[in-house]
Short mmCIF file of C-alpha atoms and ligand atoms in Angstrom, two decimals:
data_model
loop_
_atom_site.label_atom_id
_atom_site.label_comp_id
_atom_site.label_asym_id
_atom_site.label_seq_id
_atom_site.Cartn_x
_atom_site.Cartn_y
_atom_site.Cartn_z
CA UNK A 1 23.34 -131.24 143.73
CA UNK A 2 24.99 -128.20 144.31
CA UNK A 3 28.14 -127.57 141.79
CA UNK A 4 31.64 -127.31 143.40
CA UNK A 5 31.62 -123.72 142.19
CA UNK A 6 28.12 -122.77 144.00
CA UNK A 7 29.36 -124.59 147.47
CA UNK A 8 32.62 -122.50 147.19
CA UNK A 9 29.91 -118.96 146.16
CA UNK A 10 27.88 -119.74 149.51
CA UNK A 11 31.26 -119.78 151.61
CA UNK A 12 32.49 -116.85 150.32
CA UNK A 13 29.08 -114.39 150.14
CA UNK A 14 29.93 -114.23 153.78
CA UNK A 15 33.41 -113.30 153.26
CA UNK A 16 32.68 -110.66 150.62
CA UNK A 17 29.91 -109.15 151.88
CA UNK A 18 32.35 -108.49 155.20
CA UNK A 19 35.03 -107.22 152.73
CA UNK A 20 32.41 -105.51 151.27
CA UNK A 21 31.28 -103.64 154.65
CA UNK A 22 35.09 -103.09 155.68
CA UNK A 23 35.72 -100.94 152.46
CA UNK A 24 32.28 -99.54 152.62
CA UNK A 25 32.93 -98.26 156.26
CA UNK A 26 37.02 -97.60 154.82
CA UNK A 27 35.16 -94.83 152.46
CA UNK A 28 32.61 -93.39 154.78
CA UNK A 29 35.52 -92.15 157.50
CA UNK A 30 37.48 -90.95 154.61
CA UNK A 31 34.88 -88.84 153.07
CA UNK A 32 34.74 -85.91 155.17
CA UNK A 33 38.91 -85.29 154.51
CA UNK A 34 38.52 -86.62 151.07
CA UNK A 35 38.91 -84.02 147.58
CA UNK A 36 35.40 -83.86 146.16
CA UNK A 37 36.19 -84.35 142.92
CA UNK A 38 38.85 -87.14 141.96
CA UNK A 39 42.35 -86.28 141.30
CA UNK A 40 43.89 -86.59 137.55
CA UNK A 41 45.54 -89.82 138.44
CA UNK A 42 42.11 -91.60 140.01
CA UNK A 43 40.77 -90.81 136.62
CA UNK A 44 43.66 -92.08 134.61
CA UNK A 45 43.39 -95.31 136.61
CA UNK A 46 39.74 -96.01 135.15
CA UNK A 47 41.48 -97.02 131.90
CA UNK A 48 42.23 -100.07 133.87
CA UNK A 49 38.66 -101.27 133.61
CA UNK A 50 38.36 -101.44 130.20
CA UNK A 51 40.10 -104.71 129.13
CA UNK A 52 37.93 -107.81 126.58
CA UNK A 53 35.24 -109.33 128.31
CA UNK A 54 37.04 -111.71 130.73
CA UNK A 55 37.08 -115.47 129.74
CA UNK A 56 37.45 -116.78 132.82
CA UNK A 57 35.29 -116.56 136.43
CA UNK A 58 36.74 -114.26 138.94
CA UNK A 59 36.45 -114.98 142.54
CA UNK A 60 33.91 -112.19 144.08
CA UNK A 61 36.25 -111.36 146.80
CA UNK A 62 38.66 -109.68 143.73
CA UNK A 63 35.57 -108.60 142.19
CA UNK A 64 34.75 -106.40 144.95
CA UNK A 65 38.77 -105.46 146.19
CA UNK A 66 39.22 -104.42 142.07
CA UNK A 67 35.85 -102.44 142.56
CA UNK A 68 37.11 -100.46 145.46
CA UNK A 69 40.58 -99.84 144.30
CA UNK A 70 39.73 -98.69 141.12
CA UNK A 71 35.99 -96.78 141.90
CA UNK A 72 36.43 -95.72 144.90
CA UNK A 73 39.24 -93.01 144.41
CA UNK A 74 36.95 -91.90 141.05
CA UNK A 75 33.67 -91.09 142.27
CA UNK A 76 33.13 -87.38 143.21
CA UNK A 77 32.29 -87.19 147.19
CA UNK A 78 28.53 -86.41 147.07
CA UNK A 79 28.54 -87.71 150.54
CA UNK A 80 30.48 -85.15 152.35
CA UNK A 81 29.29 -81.65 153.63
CA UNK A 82 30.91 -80.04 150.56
CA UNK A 83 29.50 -81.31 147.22
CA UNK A 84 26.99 -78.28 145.70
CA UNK A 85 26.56 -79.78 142.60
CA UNK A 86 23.15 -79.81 140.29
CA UNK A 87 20.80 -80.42 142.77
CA UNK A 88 22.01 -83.46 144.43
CA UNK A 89 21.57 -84.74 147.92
CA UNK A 90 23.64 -86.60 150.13
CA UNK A 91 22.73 -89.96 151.42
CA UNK A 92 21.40 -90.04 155.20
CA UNK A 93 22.87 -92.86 157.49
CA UNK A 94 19.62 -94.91 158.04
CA UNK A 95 18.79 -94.71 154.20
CA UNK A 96 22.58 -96.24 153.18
CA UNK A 97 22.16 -98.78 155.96
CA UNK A 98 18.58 -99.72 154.39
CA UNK A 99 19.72 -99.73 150.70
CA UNK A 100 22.25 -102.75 152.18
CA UNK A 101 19.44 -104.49 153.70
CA UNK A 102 17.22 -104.35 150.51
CA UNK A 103 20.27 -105.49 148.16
CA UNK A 104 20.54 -108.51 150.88
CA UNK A 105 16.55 -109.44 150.10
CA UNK A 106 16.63 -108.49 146.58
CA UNK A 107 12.85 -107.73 146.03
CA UNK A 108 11.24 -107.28 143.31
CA UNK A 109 8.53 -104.94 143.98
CA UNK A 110 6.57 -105.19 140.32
CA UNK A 111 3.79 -107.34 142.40
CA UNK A 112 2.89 -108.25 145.97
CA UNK A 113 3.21 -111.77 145.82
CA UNK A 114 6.76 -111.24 144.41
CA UNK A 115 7.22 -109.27 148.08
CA UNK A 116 5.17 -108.52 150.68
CA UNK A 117 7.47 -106.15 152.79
CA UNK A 118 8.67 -104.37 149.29
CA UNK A 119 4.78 -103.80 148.70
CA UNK A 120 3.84 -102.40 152.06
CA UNK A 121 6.63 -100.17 152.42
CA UNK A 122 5.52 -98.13 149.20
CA UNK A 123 2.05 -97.76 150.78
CA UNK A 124 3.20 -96.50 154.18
CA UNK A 125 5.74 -94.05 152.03
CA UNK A 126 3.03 -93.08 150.00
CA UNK A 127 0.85 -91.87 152.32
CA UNK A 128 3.78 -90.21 154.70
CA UNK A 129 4.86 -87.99 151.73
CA UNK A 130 1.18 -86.96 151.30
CA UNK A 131 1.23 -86.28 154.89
CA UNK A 132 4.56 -84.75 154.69
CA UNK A 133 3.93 -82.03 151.77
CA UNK A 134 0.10 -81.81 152.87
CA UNK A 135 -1.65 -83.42 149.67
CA UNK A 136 -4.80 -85.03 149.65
CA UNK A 137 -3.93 -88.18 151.65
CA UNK A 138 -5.91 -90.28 148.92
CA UNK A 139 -3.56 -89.72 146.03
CA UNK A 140 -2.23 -92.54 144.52
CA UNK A 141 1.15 -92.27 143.18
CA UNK A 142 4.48 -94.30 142.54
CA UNK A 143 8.20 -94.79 143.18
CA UNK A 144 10.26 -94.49 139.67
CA UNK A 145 13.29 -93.74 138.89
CA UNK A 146 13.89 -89.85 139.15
CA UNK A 147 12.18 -86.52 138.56
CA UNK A 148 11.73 -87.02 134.80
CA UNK A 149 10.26 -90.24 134.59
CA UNK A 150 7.84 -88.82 137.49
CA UNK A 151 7.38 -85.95 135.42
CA UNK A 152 6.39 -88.37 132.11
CA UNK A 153 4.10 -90.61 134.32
CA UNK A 154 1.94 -87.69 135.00
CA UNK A 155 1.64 -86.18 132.25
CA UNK A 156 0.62 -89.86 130.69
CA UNK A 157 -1.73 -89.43 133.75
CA UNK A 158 -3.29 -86.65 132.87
CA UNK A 159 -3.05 -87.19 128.62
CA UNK A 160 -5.23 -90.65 129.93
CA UNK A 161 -8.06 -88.51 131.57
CA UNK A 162 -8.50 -85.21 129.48
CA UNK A 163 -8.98 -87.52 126.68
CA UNK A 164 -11.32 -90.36 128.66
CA UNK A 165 -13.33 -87.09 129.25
CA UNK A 166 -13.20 -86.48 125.63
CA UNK A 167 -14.67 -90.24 124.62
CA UNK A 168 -11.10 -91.30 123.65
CA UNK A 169 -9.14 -94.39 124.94
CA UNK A 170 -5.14 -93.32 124.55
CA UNK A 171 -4.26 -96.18 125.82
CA UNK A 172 -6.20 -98.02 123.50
CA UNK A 173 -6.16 -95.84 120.45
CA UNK A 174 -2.99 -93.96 120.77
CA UNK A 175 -2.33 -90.43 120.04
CA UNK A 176 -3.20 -90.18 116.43
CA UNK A 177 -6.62 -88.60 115.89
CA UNK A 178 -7.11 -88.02 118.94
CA UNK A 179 -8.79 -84.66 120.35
CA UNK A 180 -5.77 -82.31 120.98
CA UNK A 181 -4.66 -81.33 123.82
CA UNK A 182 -2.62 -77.98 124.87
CA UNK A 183 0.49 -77.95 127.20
CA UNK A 184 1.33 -75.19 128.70
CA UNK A 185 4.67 -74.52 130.44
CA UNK A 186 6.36 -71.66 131.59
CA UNK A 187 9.30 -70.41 130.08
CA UNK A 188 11.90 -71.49 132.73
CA UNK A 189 10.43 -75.14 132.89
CA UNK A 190 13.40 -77.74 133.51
CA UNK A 191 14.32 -79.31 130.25
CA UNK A 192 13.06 -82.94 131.83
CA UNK A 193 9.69 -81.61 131.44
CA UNK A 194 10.03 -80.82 127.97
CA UNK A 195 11.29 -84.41 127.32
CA UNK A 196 8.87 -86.08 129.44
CA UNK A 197 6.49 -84.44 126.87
CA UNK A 198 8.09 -85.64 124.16
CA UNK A 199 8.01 -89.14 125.59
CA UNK A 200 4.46 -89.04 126.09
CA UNK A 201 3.77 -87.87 122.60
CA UNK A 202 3.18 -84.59 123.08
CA UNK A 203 6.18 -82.69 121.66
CA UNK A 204 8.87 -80.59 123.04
CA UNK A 205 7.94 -77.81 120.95
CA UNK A 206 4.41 -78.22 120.46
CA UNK A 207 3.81 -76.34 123.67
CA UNK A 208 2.33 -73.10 124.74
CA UNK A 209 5.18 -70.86 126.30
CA UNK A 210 4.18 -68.52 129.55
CA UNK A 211 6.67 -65.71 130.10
CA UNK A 212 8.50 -65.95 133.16
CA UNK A 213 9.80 -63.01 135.92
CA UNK A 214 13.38 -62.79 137.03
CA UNK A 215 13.38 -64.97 139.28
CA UNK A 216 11.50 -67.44 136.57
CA UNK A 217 8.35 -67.85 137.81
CA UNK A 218 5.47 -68.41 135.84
CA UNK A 219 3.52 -65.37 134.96
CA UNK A 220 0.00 -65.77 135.95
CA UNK A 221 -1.41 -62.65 133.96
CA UNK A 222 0.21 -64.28 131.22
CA UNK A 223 -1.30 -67.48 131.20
CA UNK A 224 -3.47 -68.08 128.06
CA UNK A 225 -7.15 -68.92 127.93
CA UNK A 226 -7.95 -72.13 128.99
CA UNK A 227 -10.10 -75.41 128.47
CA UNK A 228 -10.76 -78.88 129.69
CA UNK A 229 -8.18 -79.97 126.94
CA UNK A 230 -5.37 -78.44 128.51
CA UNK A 231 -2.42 -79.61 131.36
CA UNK A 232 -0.84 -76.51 132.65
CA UNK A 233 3.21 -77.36 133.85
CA UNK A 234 3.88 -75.54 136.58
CA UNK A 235 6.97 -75.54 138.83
CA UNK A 236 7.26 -75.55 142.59
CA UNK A 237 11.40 -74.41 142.99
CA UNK A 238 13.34 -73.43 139.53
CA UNK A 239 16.93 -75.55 139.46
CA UNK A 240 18.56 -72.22 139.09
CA UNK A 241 17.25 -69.89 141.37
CA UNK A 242 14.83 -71.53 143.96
CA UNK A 243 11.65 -69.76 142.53
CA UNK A 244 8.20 -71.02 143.33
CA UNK A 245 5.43 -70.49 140.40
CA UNK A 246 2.25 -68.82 141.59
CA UNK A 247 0.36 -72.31 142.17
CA UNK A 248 -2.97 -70.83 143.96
CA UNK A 249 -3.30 -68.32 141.54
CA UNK A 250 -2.81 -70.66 138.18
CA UNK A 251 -4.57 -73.69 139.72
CA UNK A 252 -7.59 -71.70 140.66
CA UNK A 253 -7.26 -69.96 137.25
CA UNK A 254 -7.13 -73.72 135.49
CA UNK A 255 -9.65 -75.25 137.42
CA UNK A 256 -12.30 -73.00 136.81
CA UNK A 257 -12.04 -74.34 132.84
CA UNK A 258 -11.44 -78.08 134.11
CA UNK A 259 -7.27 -77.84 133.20
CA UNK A 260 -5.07 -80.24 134.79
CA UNK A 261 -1.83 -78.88 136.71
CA UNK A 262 1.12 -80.97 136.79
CA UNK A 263 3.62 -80.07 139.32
CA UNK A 264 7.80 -80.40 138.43
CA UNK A 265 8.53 -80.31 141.89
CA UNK A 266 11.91 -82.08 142.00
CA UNK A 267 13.47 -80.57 144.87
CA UNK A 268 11.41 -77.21 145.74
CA UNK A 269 7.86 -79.69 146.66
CA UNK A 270 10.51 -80.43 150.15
CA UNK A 271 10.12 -76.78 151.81
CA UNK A 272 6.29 -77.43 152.40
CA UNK A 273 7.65 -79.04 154.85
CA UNK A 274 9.23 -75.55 157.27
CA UNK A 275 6.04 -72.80 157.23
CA UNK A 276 8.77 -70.50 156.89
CA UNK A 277 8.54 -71.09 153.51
CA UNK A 278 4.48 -70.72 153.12
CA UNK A 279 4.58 -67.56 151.46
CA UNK A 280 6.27 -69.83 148.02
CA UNK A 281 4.95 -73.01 148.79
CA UNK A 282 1.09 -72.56 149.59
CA UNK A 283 -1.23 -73.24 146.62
CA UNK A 284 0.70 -76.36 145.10
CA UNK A 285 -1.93 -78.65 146.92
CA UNK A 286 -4.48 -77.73 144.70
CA UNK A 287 -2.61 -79.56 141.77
CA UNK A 288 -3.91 -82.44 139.84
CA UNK A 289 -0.77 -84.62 140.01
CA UNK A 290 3.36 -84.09 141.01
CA UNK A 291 6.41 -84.91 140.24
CA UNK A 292 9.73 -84.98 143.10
CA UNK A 293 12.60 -86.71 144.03
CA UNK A 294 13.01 -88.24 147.10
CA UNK A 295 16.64 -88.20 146.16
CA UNK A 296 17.35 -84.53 146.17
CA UNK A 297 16.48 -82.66 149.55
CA UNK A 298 15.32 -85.72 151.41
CA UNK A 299 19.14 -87.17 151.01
CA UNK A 300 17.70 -90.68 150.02
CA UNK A 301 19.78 -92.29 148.16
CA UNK A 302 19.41 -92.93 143.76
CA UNK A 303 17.39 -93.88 142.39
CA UNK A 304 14.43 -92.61 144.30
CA UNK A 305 11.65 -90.58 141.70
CA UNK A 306 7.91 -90.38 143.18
CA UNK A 307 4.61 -89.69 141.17
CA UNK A 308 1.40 -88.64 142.64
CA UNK A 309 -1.69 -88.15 141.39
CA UNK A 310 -5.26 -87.49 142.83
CA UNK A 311 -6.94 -89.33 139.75
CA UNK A 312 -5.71 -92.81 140.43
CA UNK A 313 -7.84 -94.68 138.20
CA UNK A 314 -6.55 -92.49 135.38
CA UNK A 315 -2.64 -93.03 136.96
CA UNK A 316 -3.93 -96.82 136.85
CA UNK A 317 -5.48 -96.83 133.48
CA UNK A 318 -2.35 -95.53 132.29
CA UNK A 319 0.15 -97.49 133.73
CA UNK A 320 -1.33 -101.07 134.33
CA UNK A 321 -0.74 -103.99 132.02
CA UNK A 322 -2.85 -107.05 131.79
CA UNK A 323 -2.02 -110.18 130.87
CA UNK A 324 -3.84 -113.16 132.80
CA UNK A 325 -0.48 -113.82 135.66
CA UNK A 326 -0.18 -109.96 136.24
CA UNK A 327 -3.97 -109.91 137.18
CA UNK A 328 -4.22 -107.04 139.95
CA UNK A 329 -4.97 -108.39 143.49
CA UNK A 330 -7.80 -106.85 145.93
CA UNK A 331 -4.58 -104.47 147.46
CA UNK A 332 -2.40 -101.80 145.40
CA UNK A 333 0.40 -103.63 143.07
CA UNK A 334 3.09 -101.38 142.64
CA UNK A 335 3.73 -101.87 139.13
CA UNK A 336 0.55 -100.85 138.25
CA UNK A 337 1.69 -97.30 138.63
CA UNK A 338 4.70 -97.21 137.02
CA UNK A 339 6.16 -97.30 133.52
CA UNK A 340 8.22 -99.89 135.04
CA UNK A 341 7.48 -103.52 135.66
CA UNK A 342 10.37 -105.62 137.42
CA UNK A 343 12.07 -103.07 139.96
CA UNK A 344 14.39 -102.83 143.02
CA UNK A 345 12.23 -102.36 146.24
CA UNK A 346 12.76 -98.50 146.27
CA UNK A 347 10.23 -97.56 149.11
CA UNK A 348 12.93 -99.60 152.12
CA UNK A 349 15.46 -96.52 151.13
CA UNK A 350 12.68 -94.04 151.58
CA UNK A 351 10.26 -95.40 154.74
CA UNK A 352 14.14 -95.98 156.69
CA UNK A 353 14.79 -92.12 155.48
CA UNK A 354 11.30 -90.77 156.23
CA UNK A 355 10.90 -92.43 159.80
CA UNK A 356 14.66 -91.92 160.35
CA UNK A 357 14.35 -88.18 160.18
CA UNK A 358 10.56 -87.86 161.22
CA UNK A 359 8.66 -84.53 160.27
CA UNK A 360 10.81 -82.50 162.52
CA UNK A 361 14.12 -84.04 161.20
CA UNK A 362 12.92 -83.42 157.25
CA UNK A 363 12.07 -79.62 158.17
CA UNK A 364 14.88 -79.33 160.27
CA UNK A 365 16.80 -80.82 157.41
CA UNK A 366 15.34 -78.14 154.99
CA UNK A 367 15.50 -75.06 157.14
CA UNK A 368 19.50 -75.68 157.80
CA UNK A 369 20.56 -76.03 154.17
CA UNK A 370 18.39 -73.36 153.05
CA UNK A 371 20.34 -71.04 156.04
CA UNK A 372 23.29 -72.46 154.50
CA UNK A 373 22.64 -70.61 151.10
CA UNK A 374 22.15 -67.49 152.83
CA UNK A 375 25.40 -67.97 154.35
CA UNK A 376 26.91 -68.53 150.74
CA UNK A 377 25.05 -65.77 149.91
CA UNK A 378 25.88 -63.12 152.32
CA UNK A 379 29.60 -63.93 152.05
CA UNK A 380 29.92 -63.84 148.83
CA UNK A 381 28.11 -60.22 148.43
CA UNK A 382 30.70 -59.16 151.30
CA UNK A 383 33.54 -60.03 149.28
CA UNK A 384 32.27 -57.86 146.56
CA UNK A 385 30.96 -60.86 144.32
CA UNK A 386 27.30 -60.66 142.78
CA UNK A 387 24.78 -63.17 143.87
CA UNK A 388 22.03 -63.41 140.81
CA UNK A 389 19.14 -64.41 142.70
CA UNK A 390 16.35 -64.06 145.37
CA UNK A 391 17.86 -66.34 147.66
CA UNK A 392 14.44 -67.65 148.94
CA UNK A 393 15.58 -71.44 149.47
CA UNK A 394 18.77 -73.66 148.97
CA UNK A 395 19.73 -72.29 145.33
CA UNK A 396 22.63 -69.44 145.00
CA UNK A 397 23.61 -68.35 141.30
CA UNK A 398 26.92 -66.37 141.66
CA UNK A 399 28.46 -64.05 139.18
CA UNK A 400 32.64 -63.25 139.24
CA UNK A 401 32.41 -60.96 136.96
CA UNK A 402 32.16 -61.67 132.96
CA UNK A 403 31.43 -65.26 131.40
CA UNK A 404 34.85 -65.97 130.88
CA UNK A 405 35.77 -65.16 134.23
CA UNK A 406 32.96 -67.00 135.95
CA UNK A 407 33.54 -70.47 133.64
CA UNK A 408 37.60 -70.08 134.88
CA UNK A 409 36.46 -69.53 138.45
CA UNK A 410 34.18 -72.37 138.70
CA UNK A 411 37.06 -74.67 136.77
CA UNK A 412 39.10 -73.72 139.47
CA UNK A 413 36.72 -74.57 142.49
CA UNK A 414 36.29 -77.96 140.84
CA UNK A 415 40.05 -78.61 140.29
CA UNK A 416 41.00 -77.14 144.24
CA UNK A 417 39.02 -79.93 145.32
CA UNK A 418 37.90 -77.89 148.42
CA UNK A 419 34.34 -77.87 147.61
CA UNK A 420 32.35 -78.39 143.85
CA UNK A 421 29.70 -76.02 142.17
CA UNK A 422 28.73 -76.07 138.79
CA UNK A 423 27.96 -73.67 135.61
CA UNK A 424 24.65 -72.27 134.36
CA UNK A 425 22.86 -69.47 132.36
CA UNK A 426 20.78 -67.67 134.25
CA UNK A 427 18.70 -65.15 131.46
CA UNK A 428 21.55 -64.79 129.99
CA UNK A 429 24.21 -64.63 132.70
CA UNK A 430 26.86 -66.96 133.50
CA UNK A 431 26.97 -67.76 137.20
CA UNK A 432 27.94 -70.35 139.18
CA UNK A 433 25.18 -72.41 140.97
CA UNK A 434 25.61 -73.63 144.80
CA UNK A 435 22.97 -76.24 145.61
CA UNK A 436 22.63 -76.96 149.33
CA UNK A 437 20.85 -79.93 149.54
CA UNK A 438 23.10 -82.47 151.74
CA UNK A 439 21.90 -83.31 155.42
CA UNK A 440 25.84 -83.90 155.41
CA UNK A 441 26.69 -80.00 155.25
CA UNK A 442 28.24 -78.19 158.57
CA UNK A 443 28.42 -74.42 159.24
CA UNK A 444 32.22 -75.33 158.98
CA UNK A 445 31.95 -76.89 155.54
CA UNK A 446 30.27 -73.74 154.40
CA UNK A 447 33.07 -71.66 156.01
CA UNK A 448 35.88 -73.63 154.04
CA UNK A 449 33.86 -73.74 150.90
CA UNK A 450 33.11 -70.03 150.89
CA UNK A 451 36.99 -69.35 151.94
CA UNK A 452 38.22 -71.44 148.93
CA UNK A 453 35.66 -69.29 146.43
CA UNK A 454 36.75 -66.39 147.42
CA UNK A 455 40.67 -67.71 147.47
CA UNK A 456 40.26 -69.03 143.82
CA UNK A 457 37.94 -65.86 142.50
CA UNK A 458 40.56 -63.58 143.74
CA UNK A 459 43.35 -65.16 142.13
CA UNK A 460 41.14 -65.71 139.24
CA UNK A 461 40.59 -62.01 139.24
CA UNK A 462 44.22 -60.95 139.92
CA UNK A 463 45.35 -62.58 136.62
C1 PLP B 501 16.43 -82.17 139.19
C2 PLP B 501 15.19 -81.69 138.54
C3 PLP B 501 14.53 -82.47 137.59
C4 PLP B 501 15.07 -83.77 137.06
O1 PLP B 501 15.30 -84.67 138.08
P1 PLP B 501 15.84 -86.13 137.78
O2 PLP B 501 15.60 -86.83 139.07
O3 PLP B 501 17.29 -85.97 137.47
O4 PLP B 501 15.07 -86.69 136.65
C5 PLP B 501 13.34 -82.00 137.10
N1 PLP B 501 12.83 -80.84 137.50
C6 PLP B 501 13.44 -80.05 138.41
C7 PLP B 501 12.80 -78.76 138.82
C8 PLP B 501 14.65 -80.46 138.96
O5 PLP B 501 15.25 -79.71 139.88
#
């Protein structure tokens, strides 16, 4: 018999889950004349959250209105044509309008049986990426969280078959006495590489170090001698500046001694999709297994990670459990190729994006932000500021002048609320870093955003 409190639940899910679509909506018309980052007072008013653990039930409906008075005014508009932050995308319209479907069937996509549709989706995803960013359509591969975890599920990957080749089990025997194994990265690596080494028992420092250009790509002269015991990191777009590494040139270097490559390609993996960008992008097929984000460029929303791998008995021998109910069917079980078991059905997010956009949408997508950084990059030159890097992609590093200048400038742009960049190093330099990476982003967003840099860095220069 159903409790007075779960007859009372069922009547009002309908109600709140309209409430729910009325603020929802409420948020997406205000985004585009919203600040991007939240004002002093939105911020103040998250104290409000924090009181003891509330004795009593709360109806939903004031769940959700306390929700949206309180978070909505305190998130930072990643949704809107003006948010350059880290690399982050937006969130396209048929992805957001998925990701309300699939929290309606919460799926859990660990097994088939626990959902069909969940389980499907990641195969037809799977296979459109590969067709997407040209990869051997045979890969296997998986949806995780983000970039890092991608990153760590590879390299487990590969760890699993240099040492099966070597007449060790790791996942049997672990990593002590086993044969070693080098790593070698290049010297501008994202730090998520380094700890998805560490998490696969490698070490963050017990790595060979390639130097890396100006730009920071890879050397390839540089690389060291190599042997079947060693997984070369490479990187296909730097967070900073864009850069590709040289992947034909180290893969066919690595391959001729039996090396794995790992790819970190986060974002950069994307601009296989325009062949304007061939001249960076070609050779990263030739990899052994990669690592992106469906999250960045592709504007799907969080969490959305992807692993690949041509070896998928080694992915599988690395990832699957047994125990006599999680006994693999005759078809692929997602959380065989995952660290993760029990999981939200990411793929819905991603197949809505992917057939949403179609190839031509995703490289149309690609080639318009990337001509958006050349727009931040032209006008910021013209106004006498110093752009840091080949701007081959989406990335822009900016310089105002020295450190202390450029931190105050880009303290500014947050606080003017215009538009929002963030701070690096680049080799040494401070800059600021524009990432265009939103589907969201206008030629009249860039126009204001550039307009309020060079208003702030002026003023920030007159003082
Ligand atoms: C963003 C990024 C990462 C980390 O991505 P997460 O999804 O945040 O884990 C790793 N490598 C590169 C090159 C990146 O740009």
């Amino acid at each position: 018999m159903a409790t007075e409190m779960q007859s009372d639940t069922k009547a009002s899910a309908r109600d709140v889950l309209s409430f729910a679509a009325e603020r929802a909506q409420a948020y997406v018309r205000e985004v585009a004349g919203r600040r991007v980052s939240p004002a002093e007072a939105d911020l103040a008013a998250l104290a409000g959250l924090h009181e003891p653990f509330p004795e009593a039930s709360s109806d939903p409906h004031a769940v959700l209105a306390k929700l949206d008075e309180i978070g909505s005014p305190a998130t930072v508009t990643t949704t809107g044509g003006r948010y350059f932050g880290f690399v982050n995308g937006g969130i396209l319209p048929a992805a957001l309008a998925a990701n309300w479907l699939a929290g309606v069937w919460n799926q859990n996509v660990a097994l088939r049986a626990m959902s069909p549709i969940a389980a499907e989706l990641e195969e037809v995803v799977l296979r459109w990426v590969c067709e997407a960013l040209r990869f051997p359509l045979d890969c296997a591969g998986g949806l995780v969280t983000c970039a890092t975890m991608a990153n760590f599920t590879a390299l487990a990957t590969a760890r699993h078959a240099l040492l099966a080749r070597a007449g060790w089990n790791v996942s049997e025997d672990g990593m002590f006495g086993a044969p070693p194994i080098e790593v070698v990265v290049g010297a501008e690596a994202h730090a998520s590489i380094l700890k998805a080494l560490s998490l696969a028992g490698f070490g963050r420092k017990r790595v060979t170090i390639v130097e890396a250009d100006g730009q920071g790509r890879m050397r390839a002269d540089k690389l060291p001698r190599l042997s079947e015991r060693a997984i070369v990191c490479i990187q296909a777009g730097n967070v900073n500046t864009g850069a590709f590494d040289p992947a034909a040139e180290i893969c066919a270097r690595a391959h001729e001694q039996n090396a794995w490559v790992h790819v970190d390609g986060a974002f950069g993996l994307w601009a296989r999709l325009s062949p304007k960008f061939d001249h960076v992008t070609r050779g990263f097929e030739m990899a052994d297994s990669w690592a992106t984000d469906a999250h960045k460029w592709p504007n799907v929303g969080y969490d959305s990670g992807l692993v690949l791998a041509r070896d998928g008995g080694a992915l599988r021998a690395s990832m699957g459990i047994t125990a006599a109910y999680l006994e693999p069917g005759a078809r692929r079980e997602p959380m065989h190729h995952t660290p993760e078991s029990s999981r939200r059905a990411r793929g819905v997010e991603l197949w809505a994006a992917l057939k949403s956009l179609g190839r031509s949408g995703l490289r149309e997508l690609i080639e318009r932000t990337c001509a958006h950084a050349q727009l931040f990059a032209r006008g910021l030159r013209t106004a006498g500021f110093e752009v840091l890097n080949k701007v081959e992609i989406n990335q822009v590093l900016a310089s105002f002048g020295s450190p202390d200048v450029t931190r105050e400038v880009i303290r500014r742009i947050q606080e003017d609320g215009t538009c929002w960049c963030g701070g690096t190093v680049w080799q040494g330099k401070t800059a600021m870093r524009i990432s265009v990476s939103s589907w969201a982003t206008t030629d009249a967003d860039v126009e204001r955003s550039l307009a309020a840099m060079i208003r702030v860095a002026r003023e920030c220069r007159a003082v």
